[in-house]
Short mmCIF file of C-alpha atoms in Angstrom, two decimals:
data_model
loop_
_atom_site.label_atom_id
_atom_site.label_comp_id
_atom_site.label_asym_id
_atom_site.label_seq_id
_atom_site.Cartn_x
_atom_site.Cartn_y
_atom_site.Cartn_z
CA ASN J 1 11.30 -0.07 4.00
CA ALA J 2 13.23 2.87 5.39
CA GLY J 3 15.27 2.69 2.18
CA VAL J 4 12.55 4.21 -0.02
CA MET J 5 12.94 7.96 0.09
CA GLN J 6 10.21 10.44 -0.63
CA ASN J 7 10.43 14.18 -0.63
CA PRO J 8 9.09 16.47 0.39
CA ARG J 9 7.34 14.90 3.36
CA HIS J 10 4.83 17.71 3.45
CA LEU J 11 3.82 19.97 0.58
CA VAL J 12 1.39 22.85 0.59
CA ARG J 13 0.14 24.24 -2.69
CA ARG J 14 -2.51 26.78 -3.62
CA ARG J 15 -5.21 25.82 -6.06
CA GLY J 16 -3.91 26.02 -9.61
CA GLN J 17 -0.26 25.45 -8.75
CA GLU J 18 1.79 22.44 -9.69
CA ALA J 19 2.92 19.76 -7.25
CA ARG J 20 5.99 17.60 -7.83
CA LEU J 21 6.52 14.59 -5.61
CA ARG J 22 9.78 12.66 -5.72
CA CYS J 23 10.56 9.05 -4.93
CA SER J 24 13.93 7.34 -4.80
CA PRO J 25 13.51 3.55 -4.68
CA MET J 26 15.56 1.23 -2.55
CA LYS J 27 18.99 0.43 -3.89
CA GLY J 28 18.76 -2.26 -6.53
CA HIS J 29 15.01 -1.85 -7.04
CA SER J 30 13.83 -1.06 -10.54
CA HIS J 31 10.06 -1.10 -10.04
CA VAL J 32 8.22 1.90 -8.62
CA TYR J 33 4.56 2.25 -7.68
CA TRP J 34 2.59 5.31 -6.68
CA TYR J 35 -0.47 5.17 -4.43
CA ARG J 36 -2.82 7.82 -3.10
CA GLN J 37 -4.49 7.70 0.31
CA LEU J 38 -7.43 9.98 0.91
CA PRO J 39 -8.36 10.73 4.55
CA GLU J 40 -9.92 7.74 6.30
CA GLU J 41 -9.36 5.52 3.25
CA GLY J 42 -7.03 2.75 2.16
CA LEU J 43 -4.37 3.28 -0.45
CA LYS J 44 -5.42 3.40 -4.09
CA PHE J 45 -3.00 2.28 -6.78
CA MET J 46 -2.17 4.95 -9.32
CA VAL J 47 0.72 3.90 -11.53
CA TYR J 48 3.48 1.33 -11.91
CA LEU J 49 6.74 2.23 -13.60
CA GLN J 50 10.03 0.69 -14.49
CA LYS J 51 13.02 2.70 -15.63
CA GLU J 52 11.89 4.89 -18.55
CA ASN J 53 8.63 2.95 -18.94
CA ILE J 54 5.10 3.27 -17.64
CA ILE J 55 3.85 -0.29 -17.23
CA ASP J 56 0.38 0.26 -15.77
CA GLU J 57 -1.31 3.62 -15.28
CA SER J 58 -4.82 2.29 -14.86
CA GLY J 59 -5.25 4.11 -11.55
CA MET J 60 -4.10 7.52 -12.72
CA PRO J 61 -6.65 10.27 -13.27
CA LYS J 62 -6.79 11.04 -16.97
CA GLU J 63 -6.03 14.72 -16.61
CA ARG J 64 -3.49 16.77 -14.69
CA PHE J 65 -1.56 13.76 -13.34
CA SER J 66 1.61 12.33 -14.86
CA ALA J 67 4.47 10.15 -13.68
CA GLU J 68 7.92 9.35 -14.89
CA PHE J 69 10.89 7.26 -13.83
CA PRO J 70 13.89 8.42 -15.82
CA LYS J 71 17.03 6.45 -16.44
CA GLU J 72 18.82 8.62 -13.89
CA GLY J 73 17.26 10.18 -10.84
CA PRO J 74 14.09 9.69 -8.84
CA SER J 75 10.61 8.91 -9.98
CA ILE J 76 8.40 12.00 -10.18
CA LEU J 77 4.65 12.24 -9.71
CA ARG J 78 3.46 15.53 -11.14
CA ILE J 79 0.08 17.10 -10.49
CA GLN J 80 -0.75 20.15 -12.55
CA GLN J 81 -3.30 22.80 -11.56
CA VAL J 82 -3.98 21.20 -8.19
CA VAL J 83 -7.48 21.29 -6.69
CA ARG J 84 -8.60 20.78 -3.09
CA GLY J 85 -9.61 17.20 -3.87
CA ASP J 86 -5.96 16.38 -4.58
CA SER J 87 -5.17 16.81 -0.88
CA ALA J 88 -4.01 13.38 0.23
CA ALA J 89 -1.02 11.32 1.25
CA TYR J 90 0.92 10.02 -1.74
CA PHE J 91 2.98 6.92 -1.18
CA CYS J 92 5.69 5.47 -3.32
CA ALA J 93 6.74 1.82 -3.13
CA SER J 94 9.53 -0.08 -4.81
CA SER J 95 10.20 -3.73 -5.46
CA PRO J 96 13.16 -5.74 -6.68
CA PRO J 97 13.48 -6.73 -10.34
CA SER J 98 13.49 -10.50 -9.87
CA PRO J 99 10.08 -12.10 -10.55
CA GLN J 100 10.47 -14.36 -7.54
CA ARG J 101 10.61 -11.37 -5.26
CA ALA J 102 8.30 -9.13 -7.22
CA TYR J 103 5.64 -9.35 -4.52
CA GLU J 104 7.84 -7.47 -2.05
CA GLN J 105 6.73 -3.85 -2.09
CA TYR J 106 8.51 -1.52 0.29
CA PHE J 107 6.81 1.76 1.01
CA GLY J 108 8.30 5.16 1.52
CA PRO J 109 7.12 7.49 4.32
CA GLY J 110 4.72 9.32 2.01
CA THR J 111 4.23 12.93 0.97
CA ARG J 112 1.31 14.76 2.53
CA LEU J 113 -0.09 17.20 -0.01
CA THR J 114 -2.37 19.96 1.20
CA VAL J 115 -4.08 22.19 -1.31
CA THR J 116 -5.33 25.47 0.08
CA ALA U 1 -17.84 -5.09 -6.06
CA GLN U 2 -15.19 -4.52 -3.43
CA LYS U 3 -12.08 -6.53 -4.09
CA ILE U 4 -10.93 -6.34 -0.47
CA THR U 5 -13.40 -6.07 2.39
CA GLN U 6 -12.46 -5.29 5.95
CA THR U 7 -15.65 -5.33 7.99
CA GLN U 8 -14.25 -3.96 11.25
CA PRO U 9 -13.71 -0.21 11.02
CA GLY U 10 -12.47 -0.15 14.62
CA MET U 11 -11.54 -2.56 17.39
CA PHE U 12 -10.68 -2.17 21.06
CA VAL U 13 -8.66 -5.00 22.60
CA GLN U 14 -7.07 -5.50 26.01
CA GLU U 15 -3.31 -5.70 26.11
CA LYS U 16 -1.90 -9.25 25.95
CA GLU U 17 -5.04 -10.63 24.30
CA ALA U 18 -4.94 -12.15 20.83
CA VAL U 19 -6.53 -10.13 18.02
CA THR U 20 -8.09 -11.28 14.77
CA LEU U 21 -8.56 -8.72 12.01
CA ASP U 22 -10.91 -9.82 9.27
CA CYS U 23 -10.26 -9.63 5.55
CA THR U 24 -12.19 -11.15 2.67
CA TYR U 25 -11.25 -10.79 -0.94
CA ASP U 26 -12.78 -11.23 -4.36
CA THR U 27 -10.85 -12.39 -7.39
CA SER U 28 -11.24 -14.78 -10.30
CA ASP U 29 -7.49 -14.88 -10.80
CA PRO U 30 -6.10 -18.31 -9.81
CA SER U 31 -2.78 -16.74 -8.80
CA TYR U 32 -2.70 -13.90 -6.32
CA GLY U 33 -0.96 -12.65 -3.22
CA LEU U 34 -2.38 -11.29 0.01
CA PHE U 35 -0.66 -8.75 2.24
CA TRP U 36 -1.14 -7.06 5.56
CA TYR U 37 0.30 -3.64 6.33
CA LYS U 38 0.36 -1.63 9.53
CA GLN U 39 0.04 2.14 9.47
CA PRO U 40 0.78 3.81 12.82
CA SER U 41 -0.24 7.38 13.54
CA SER U 42 3.07 8.58 12.11
CA GLY U 43 1.75 7.53 8.70
CA GLU U 44 4.30 5.14 7.25
CA MET U 45 3.20 1.80 5.78
CA ILE U 46 4.88 -1.17 7.41
CA PHE U 47 4.77 -4.57 5.70
CA LEU U 48 3.73 -7.31 8.12
CA ILE U 49 3.05 -10.54 6.29
CA TYR U 50 2.47 -12.10 2.86
CA GLN U 51 0.48 -15.16 1.71
CA GLY U 52 0.61 -16.54 -1.83
CA SER U 53 -2.49 -18.22 -3.19
CA TYR U 54 -0.60 -21.45 -3.82
CA ASP U 55 1.13 -21.54 -0.46
CA GLN U 56 0.16 -24.68 1.41
CA GLN U 57 0.95 -23.36 4.86
CA ASN U 58 -0.42 -20.31 6.58
CA ALA U 59 2.18 -17.54 6.72
CA THR U 60 3.69 -16.58 10.08
CA GLU U 61 6.02 -13.75 11.04
CA GLY U 62 6.76 -13.51 14.75
CA ARG U 63 3.55 -12.54 16.54
CA TYR U 64 1.69 -12.22 13.23
CA SER U 65 0.01 -15.09 11.45
CA LEU U 66 -2.34 -15.16 8.51
CA ASN U 67 -5.35 -17.44 8.72
CA PHE U 68 -5.78 -18.23 5.02
CA GLN U 69 -9.02 -19.96 4.07
CA LYS U 70 -8.94 -20.12 0.30
CA ALA U 71 -12.40 -21.60 -0.26
CA ARG U 72 -13.95 -18.84 1.83
CA LYS U 73 -11.67 -16.20 0.26
CA SER U 74 -10.62 -15.12 3.70
CA ALA U 75 -7.21 -13.91 4.89
CA ASN U 76 -7.54 -12.85 8.51
CA LEU U 77 -4.57 -11.44 10.40
CA VAL U 78 -3.98 -12.84 13.88
CA ILE U 79 -1.81 -10.91 16.32
CA SER U 80 -0.87 -12.92 19.37
CA ALA U 81 -0.18 -11.34 22.77
CA SER U 82 -1.09 -7.82 21.71
CA GLN U 83 1.01 -4.89 22.86
CA LEU U 84 0.27 -1.19 23.24
CA GLY U 85 2.53 -0.52 20.25
CA ASP U 86 0.20 -2.56 18.06
CA SER U 87 -2.30 0.30 18.09
CA ALA U 88 -2.53 1.42 14.47
CA MET U 89 -4.50 1.14 11.24
CA TYR U 90 -4.20 -2.26 9.59
CA PHE U 91 -4.72 -2.74 5.88
CA CYS U 92 -5.31 -5.93 3.96
CA ALA U 93 -4.21 -5.85 0.32
CA MET U 94 -4.15 -8.11 -2.72
CA ARG U 95 -2.14 -8.41 -5.90
CA GLU U 96 -3.63 -10.33 -8.81
CA GLU U 97 -1.06 -11.96 -11.06
CA MET U 98 -3.06 -11.90 -14.27
CA ARG U 99 -3.47 -8.13 -14.28
CA GLY U 100 0.05 -7.53 -15.35
CA GLY U 101 1.79 -10.85 -15.28
CA GLY U 102 4.28 -9.54 -12.77
CA ALA U 103 4.79 -7.00 -10.05
CA ASP U 104 1.60 -5.00 -10.18
CA GLY U 105 -0.16 -2.54 -7.97
CA LEU U 106 -1.86 -3.66 -4.80
CA THR U 107 -5.57 -3.29 -4.08
CA PHE U 108 -6.17 -2.20 -0.50
CA GLY U 109 -9.11 -2.52 1.85
CA LYS U 110 -10.38 0.44 3.86
CA GLY U 111 -8.57 -0.66 6.97
CA THR U 112 -9.27 -1.49 10.60
CA HIS U 113 -8.32 0.91 13.35
CA LEU U 114 -6.99 -1.23 16.21
CA ILE U 115 -6.63 0.26 19.66
CA ILE U 116 -4.89 -1.75 22.36
CA GLN U 117 -5.98 -0.80 25.87
CA PRO U 118 -3.79 -1.28 28.96
#
């Protein structure tokens, strides 16, 4: 799981600013997932992407949040006009493309977002 | 209703004792997977063990085993011979196949904070 890279590890933003969180999946993985962990809570699924496609965004807030996974480069989770309630740890996970191994989700170290 | 329930918010266990962390789940999907993750104080999520709903045998990985009781919808994690380094948050999670027909997001429980005492 050390192969999933997330940056930055810590991000501080003032209310109203934009936050961009990046995730590079493990080599050979084409599925990316984003999760949010509020303090003292478990992780909550936000969005599942494959290259250039959003497959399932049922956990994404309807406003201010967006995600992409372009053909080249990392996946980006973007939060516009951040509010204090967005303060959380955001985890990215990746899994291999083969259906037989699709259950394997490897997590990155997370990005801790603090909104002041 | 909660999809994943972990009823033990915190546990204290003596070193070298076995530990059972409880997890019950709720799904009407006939095909699903159950996971346990460890989150130490450093914050990363470490995959421990996986059990598929059609697996006949209980999953084992080193000192970790999953006590899978399908009829009771229970997937308890058993850690044998606990060590000080096992102190961490432990999360049970589930993936339901029918949601997306493939690799979908996991649903997590609220976690159990395990503290191993010397």
